[in-house]
């Protein structure tokens, strides 16, 4: 395992890492809240973390009562402006370039902010493990809703939104206590099994089952690279663990993937 603080200069470790990225034939990216902090969205556990201010409403609480649903929507709309204003940062853009150039096949994300899609990565290449908070849907008939009208109605009536079919409307996210989405889990598992390099960016790797994918990839022979501000649960398994800010690190790495031979340490 190579463990580095970033920037690490023109060292053999950096050249080796660039060569591994350039040599990879099937690179898969896995992101967490840390990729989006440079866009102004706080992560869970860092300073200013959202859940230090707002305890999340569990799925069971949401289903069980109107007061649970009201609390859910109050919290959602209290943090909504932050999400609406957020734009992809240079880390998102560097990852989008990895996908556009064909080096990365997909991005598996725990994030719910939609910034990978906004950065230009096609929907089909973003695997959302915890759903998406930029729109809502009916839990019964799956009809999709934009948030604007729901917000106006909620602020006017104080009642949680209901679909015409009678079903509860909820943001398209996976709340604590809600089953993981089958399709996204299957696609992420296939991606983890079939890649030769698994690149983790901005995740504490503490939320299971999402944090199982880097382990699957590594056990199946892929190289594991972790980029995070601080050490993570899985640094001990990683081939490279880089500690620093995701945006500058990714921008540097993606700008410097030349031919594998130029990058490889002599
Ligand atoms: P986490 O908060 O547990 O971990 C984020 C990690 O990113 C931390 O270890 C932190 O040190 C690191 N980090 C923060 N800023 C960074 C930066 N600029 N560069 C590099 N590293 C940085 O988040 P997680 O691992 O994604 O898991 C928790 C849950 O958080 C997920 O389920 C996700 O759905 C949810 N979440 C998502 C968002 C979002 O969509 N943007 C925001 C908050 C929470």
Coordinates of C-alpha atoms and ligand atoms in Angstrom, one line a residue:
X1 CA 0.0 0.0 0.0
X2 CA 1.2 3.5 -0.9
X3 CA 0.0 6.1 1.5
X4 CA 0.5 9.7 0.6
X5 CA -0.5 13.2 1.5
X6 CA -1.3 15.3 -1.6
X7 CA 0.4 17.1 -3.4
X8 CA 3.1 14.5 -3.5
X9 CA 5.4 16.0 -6.1
X10 CA 6.8 14.2 -9.1
X11 CA 7.6 11.1 -7.1
X12 CA 7.7 7.5 -8.3
X13 CA 4.5 6.9 -6.3
X14 CA 2.7 9.6 -8.3
X15 CA 4.1 8.2 -11.6
X16 CA 3.0 4.7 -10.6
X17 CA -0.5 5.8 -9.8
X18 CA -0.8 7.7 -13.1
X19 CA 0.5 4.6 -14.9
X20 CA -2.1 2.4 -13.2
X21 CA -4.9 4.8 -14.2
X22 CA -3.5 4.9 -17.8
X23 CA -3.1 1.1 -18.0
X24 CA -6.6 0.4 -16.6
X25 CA -8.9 -1.2 -19.1
X26 CA -12.0 -1.0 -16.9
X27 CA -11.9 1.7 -14.3
X28 CA -14.9 2.2 -12.0
X29 CA -15.4 5.3 -9.8
X30 CA -17.2 5.3 -6.5
X31 CA -18.0 8.6 -4.8
X32 CA -19.4 9.8 -1.5
X33 CA -20.4 13.2 0.0
X34 CA -16.7 14.4 0.0
X35 CA -16.8 14.9 -3.8
X36 CA -19.5 17.5 -3.3
X37 CA -18.2 19.5 -0.3
X38 CA -16.2 21.8 -2.7
X39 CA -19.6 22.5 -4.3
X40 CA -20.8 23.8 -1.0
X41 CA -22.8 20.7 0.1
X42 CA -21.7 19.6 3.6
X43 CA -20.9 15.9 4.1
X44 CA -22.5 13.9 6.9
X45 CA -19.6 13.7 9.3
X46 CA -17.4 16.7 8.6
X47 CA -17.7 20.1 10.2
X48 CA -21.1 21.6 9.4
X49 CA -22.3 18.1 8.6
X50 CA -26.0 18.1 7.7
X51 CA -27.0 15.5 10.2
X52 CA -25.5 17.3 13.1
X53 CA -28.2 19.9 12.6
X54 CA -31.1 17.6 11.4
X55 CA -31.7 14.1 12.6
X56 CA -32.9 12.1 9.6
X57 CA -36.5 10.9 9.5
X58 CA -36.4 7.1 9.1
X59 CA -38.5 5.4 6.4
X60 CA -40.6 3.8 9.2
X61 CA -41.3 7.2 10.7
X62 CA -42.2 8.5 7.3
X63 CA -44.7 5.7 6.6
X64 CA -46.1 5.6 10.1
X65 CA -47.6 9.1 10.6
X66 CA -48.5 12.5 9.1
X67 CA -46.2 14.1 11.7
X68 CA -43.3 12.0 10.5
X69 CA -44.0 13.0 6.9
X70 CA -44.3 16.6 7.8
X71 CA -41.0 16.5 9.7
X72 CA -39.4 14.9 6.6
X73 CA -40.6 17.6 4.2
X74 CA -39.7 20.4 6.7
X75 CA -36.1 19.1 6.8
X76 CA -36.0 18.6 3.0
X77 CA -37.1 22.2 2.2
X78 CA -34.8 23.6 4.9
X79 CA -31.7 22.3 3.0
X80 CA -33.2 22.6 -0.5
X81 CA -31.7 25.9 -1.5
X82 CA -28.2 24.7 -0.8
X83 CA -28.7 21.8 -3.2
X84 CA -30.4 23.8 -5.9
X85 CA -27.5 26.3 -6.0
X86 CA -24.7 23.7 -6.0
X87 CA -22.8 23.3 -9.3
X88 CA -20.3 20.6 -10.2
X89 CA -16.8 21.4 -9.0
X90 CA -13.5 20.5 -10.6
X91 CA -13.5 17.0 -9.1
X92 CA -16.9 16.3 -10.7
X93 CA -15.6 17.7 -14.0
X94 CA -12.4 15.6 -13.9
X95 CA -14.5 12.4 -13.3
X96 CA -16.8 13.4 -16.2
X97 CA -13.7 13.6 -18.4
X98 CA -12.6 10.1 -17.3
X99 CA -16.0 8.8 -18.4
X100 CA -16.2 10.9 -21.6
X101 CA -12.7 9.7 -22.7
X102 CA -13.9 6.1 -22.1
X103 CA -11.4 5.4 -19.3
X104 CA -14.1 5.0 -16.7
X105 CA -17.2 2.9 -17.5
X106 CA -19.4 4.3 -14.8
X107 CA -19.6 6.3 -11.5
X108 CA -21.2 4.5 -8.5
X109 CA -22.4 7.2 -6.1
X110 CA -23.8 7.3 -2.6
X111 CA -24.7 11.0 -3.3
X112 CA -28.2 12.1 -3.8
X113 CA -27.4 15.6 -5.3
X114 CA -27.4 14.8 -9.0
X115 CA -24.1 16.7 -9.6
X116 CA -22.5 13.8 -11.6
X117 CA -25.3 14.1 -14.1
X118 CA -25.0 17.9 -14.1
X119 CA -21.3 17.5 -14.8
X120 CA -22.1 15.8 -18.1
X121 CA -22.0 12.1 -17.2
X122 CA -24.9 10.4 -19.0
X123 CA -27.7 9.1 -16.6
X124 CA -27.0 5.5 -17.7
X125 CA -23.4 5.7 -16.4
X126 CA -24.3 7.1 -13.0
X127 CA -25.4 4.3 -10.5
X128 CA -27.2 6.0 -7.6
X129 CA -27.1 3.7 -4.5
X130 CA -29.1 6.1 -2.3
X131 CA -31.3 7.7 -4.9
X132 CA -31.8 11.3 -5.9
X133 CA -33.1 14.2 -3.8
X134 CA -33.6 16.6 -6.7
X135 CA -37.0 15.2 -7.5
X136 CA -39.8 13.2 -5.8
X137 CA -42.0 10.2 -6.7
X138 CA -45.0 8.4 -5.4
X139 CA -44.1 5.4 -3.3
X140 CA -47.2 3.5 -4.7
X141 CA -47.4 4.3 -8.4
X142 CA -43.9 5.8 -9.0
X143 CA -45.3 8.9 -10.7
X144 CA -42.5 11.5 -10.8
X145 CA -42.9 15.0 -9.3
X146 CA -40.8 18.2 -9.5
X147 CA -40.1 19.8 -6.1
X148 CA -41.3 23.3 -7.0
X149 CA -45.0 22.7 -6.8
X150 CA -44.7 20.3 -3.9
X151 CA -42.8 23.0 -1.9
X152 CA -45.4 25.7 -2.6
X153 CA -48.3 23.4 -1.7
X154 CA -46.5 22.2 1.5
X155 CA -45.7 25.8 2.6
X156 CA -49.3 26.9 2.0
X157 CA -51.1 23.9 3.6
X158 CA -48.6 22.4 6.0
X159 CA -49.7 19.0 4.8
X160 CA -47.4 16.3 3.4
X161 CA -48.0 15.7 -0.4
X162 CA -50.2 12.9 -1.6
X163 CA -50.4 11.5 -5.1
X164 CA -53.8 11.3 -6.9
X165 CA -53.6 7.5 -6.4
X166 CA -53.5 8.1 -2.7
X167 CA -49.8 7.1 -2.3
X168 CA -47.3 9.0 -0.2
X169 CA -44.9 11.3 -2.2
X170 CA -41.3 11.2 -1.1
X171 CA -38.0 12.4 -2.5
X172 CA -36.5 9.7 -4.7
X173 CA -33.9 8.9 -2.0
X174 CA -33.3 5.9 0.1
X175 CA -33.9 6.8 3.7
X176 CA -32.5 5.0 6.7
X177 CA -34.6 1.8 7.1
X178 CA -35.7 1.8 3.4
X179 CA -34.6 -1.2 1.2
X180 CA -31.7 -0.6 -1.2
X181 CA -32.7 -0.3 -4.9
X182 CA -32.3 -3.7 -6.6
X183 CA -31.2 -2.4 -10.0
X184 CA -28.6 0.0 -8.7
X185 CA -27.2 -2.7 -6.3
X186 CA -27.0 -5.3 -9.1
X187 CA -25.3 -2.8 -11.5
X188 CA -22.8 -1.7 -8.8
X189 CA -22.0 -5.3 -8.0
X190 CA -21.4 -6.1 -11.7
X191 CA -19.2 -3.0 -12.1
X192 CA -17.2 -3.9 -8.9
X193 CA -16.6 -7.5 -10.1
X194 CA -15.6 -6.5 -13.7
X195 CA -13.2 -3.6 -13.1
X196 CA -9.5 -3.7 -12.8
X197 CA -9.2 -0.4 -11.0
X198 CA -11.7 0.9 -8.3
X199 CA -11.3 4.6 -7.5
X200 CA -13.0 5.8 -4.3
X201 CA -13.4 9.6 -3.9
X202 CA -14.7 11.4 -0.8
X203 CA -16.2 8.7 1.2
X204 CA -15.6 7.7 4.8
X205 CA -16.6 4.1 3.7
X206 CA -18.6 3.6 6.8
X207 CA -22.1 3.3 5.3
X208 CA -22.9 -0.4 4.6
X209 CA -23.8 -2.0 2.1
X210 CA -22.3 0.7 -0.2
X211 CA -18.9 0.4 1.4
X212 CA -18.9 -3.3 0.5
X213 CA -18.2 -2.6 -3.2
X214 CA -14.5 -1.5 -2.8
X215 CA -14.0 -4.7 -0.9
X216 CA -15.6 -6.8 -3.6
X217 CA -13.5 -5.1 -6.3
X218 CA -10.3 -5.6 -4.3
X219 CA -11.0 -9.3 -3.5
X220 CA -11.7 -9.9 -7.2
X221 CA -8.3 -8.6 -8.2
X222 CA -8.8 -4.9 -8.9
X223 CA -6.5 -2.2 -7.7
X224 CA -8.0 0.0 -5.1
X225 CA -7.3 3.7 -5.0
X226 CA -8.8 5.9 -2.3
X227 CA -8.8 9.7 -2.4
X228 CA -10.1 11.3 0.8
X229 CA -9.4 14.2 3.1
X230 CA -8.7 11.9 6.0
X231 CA -8.0 8.2 6.5
X232 CA -10.9 5.8 5.8
X233 CA -12.0 2.4 7.1
X234 CA -10.5 0.7 4.0
X235 CA -7.1 2.5 3.6
X236 CA -5.4 -0.7 4.9
X237 CA -6.7 -2.6 1.8
X238 CA -5.9 0.1 -0.7
X239 CA -3.0 0.1 -3.2
X240 CA -3.0 3.8 -3.0
X241 CA -4.6 6.0 -0.3
X242 CA -4.2 9.7 -1.1
X243 CA -5.1 12.2 1.6
X244 CA -6.2 15.7 0.4
X245 CA -8.9 17.7 -1.4
X246 CA -10.6 15.7 -4.1
X247 CA -11.0 18.5 -6.6
X248 CA -7.3 19.5 -7.0
X249 CA -6.2 15.8 -6.8
X250 CA -8.6 14.6 -9.5
X251 CA -7.9 17.6 -11.8
X252 CA -4.2 17.0 -11.5
X253 CA -4.4 13.2 -12.1
X254 CA -6.8 13.5 -15.0
X255 CA -4.7 16.2 -16.7
X256 CA -1.6 14.1 -16.4
X257 CA -2.6 10.7 -17.7
X258 CA -0.3 10.5 -20.7
X259 CA 0.9 7.3 -22.2
X260 CA 1.5 4.6 -19.5
X261 CA 5.2 4.4 -20.4
X262 CA 5.8 8.1 -19.8
X263 CA 4.3 7.9 -16.4
X264 CA 5.7 4.6 -15.1
X265 CA 8.5 5.0 -12.6
X266 CA 11.9 3.9 -14.0
Ligands
LIG1 P1 -19.4 10.8 4.8 O1 -19.9 12.1 5.3 O2 -19.5 9.7 5.8 O3 -17.8 10.9 4.4 C1 -17.4 11.9 3.5 C2 -15.9 11.8 3.5 O4 -15.4 12.7 2.6 C3 -15.2 12.2 4.9 O5 -14.3 11.1 5.3 C4 -14.5 13.5 4.6 O6 -13.2 13.6 5.3 C5 -14.3 13.4 3.1 N1 -14.2 14.7 2.5 C6 -15.0 15.8 2.7 N2 -14.7 16.8 1.8 C7 -13.7 16.3 1.1 C8 -12.9 16.9 0.0 N3 -13.1 18.1 -0.5 N4 -12.0 16.1 -0.6 C9 -11.7 14.8 -0.2 N5 -12.4 14.3 0.9 C10 -13.4 15.0 1.4 O7 -20.2 10.5 3.5 P2 -20.4 9.1 2.7 O8 -19.2 8.3 2.8 O9 -20.8 9.6 1.3 O10 -21.6 8.4 3.4 C11 -22.6 8.9 4.1 C12 -23.9 9.2 3.3 O11 -23.9 10.6 3.1 C13 -24.2 8.6 2.0 O12 -25.3 7.8 2.2 C14 -24.8 9.8 1.2 O13 -26.0 9.4 0.6 C15 -25.0 10.9 2.2 N6 -24.8 12.3 1.8 C16 -24.8 12.7 0.5 C17 -24.6 14.1 0.3 C18 -24.6 14.5 -1.2 O14 -25.4 14.0 -2.0 N7 -23.8 15.5 -1.6 C19 -24.3 15.0 1.3 C20 -24.3 14.5 2.6 C21 -24.6 13.1 2.9

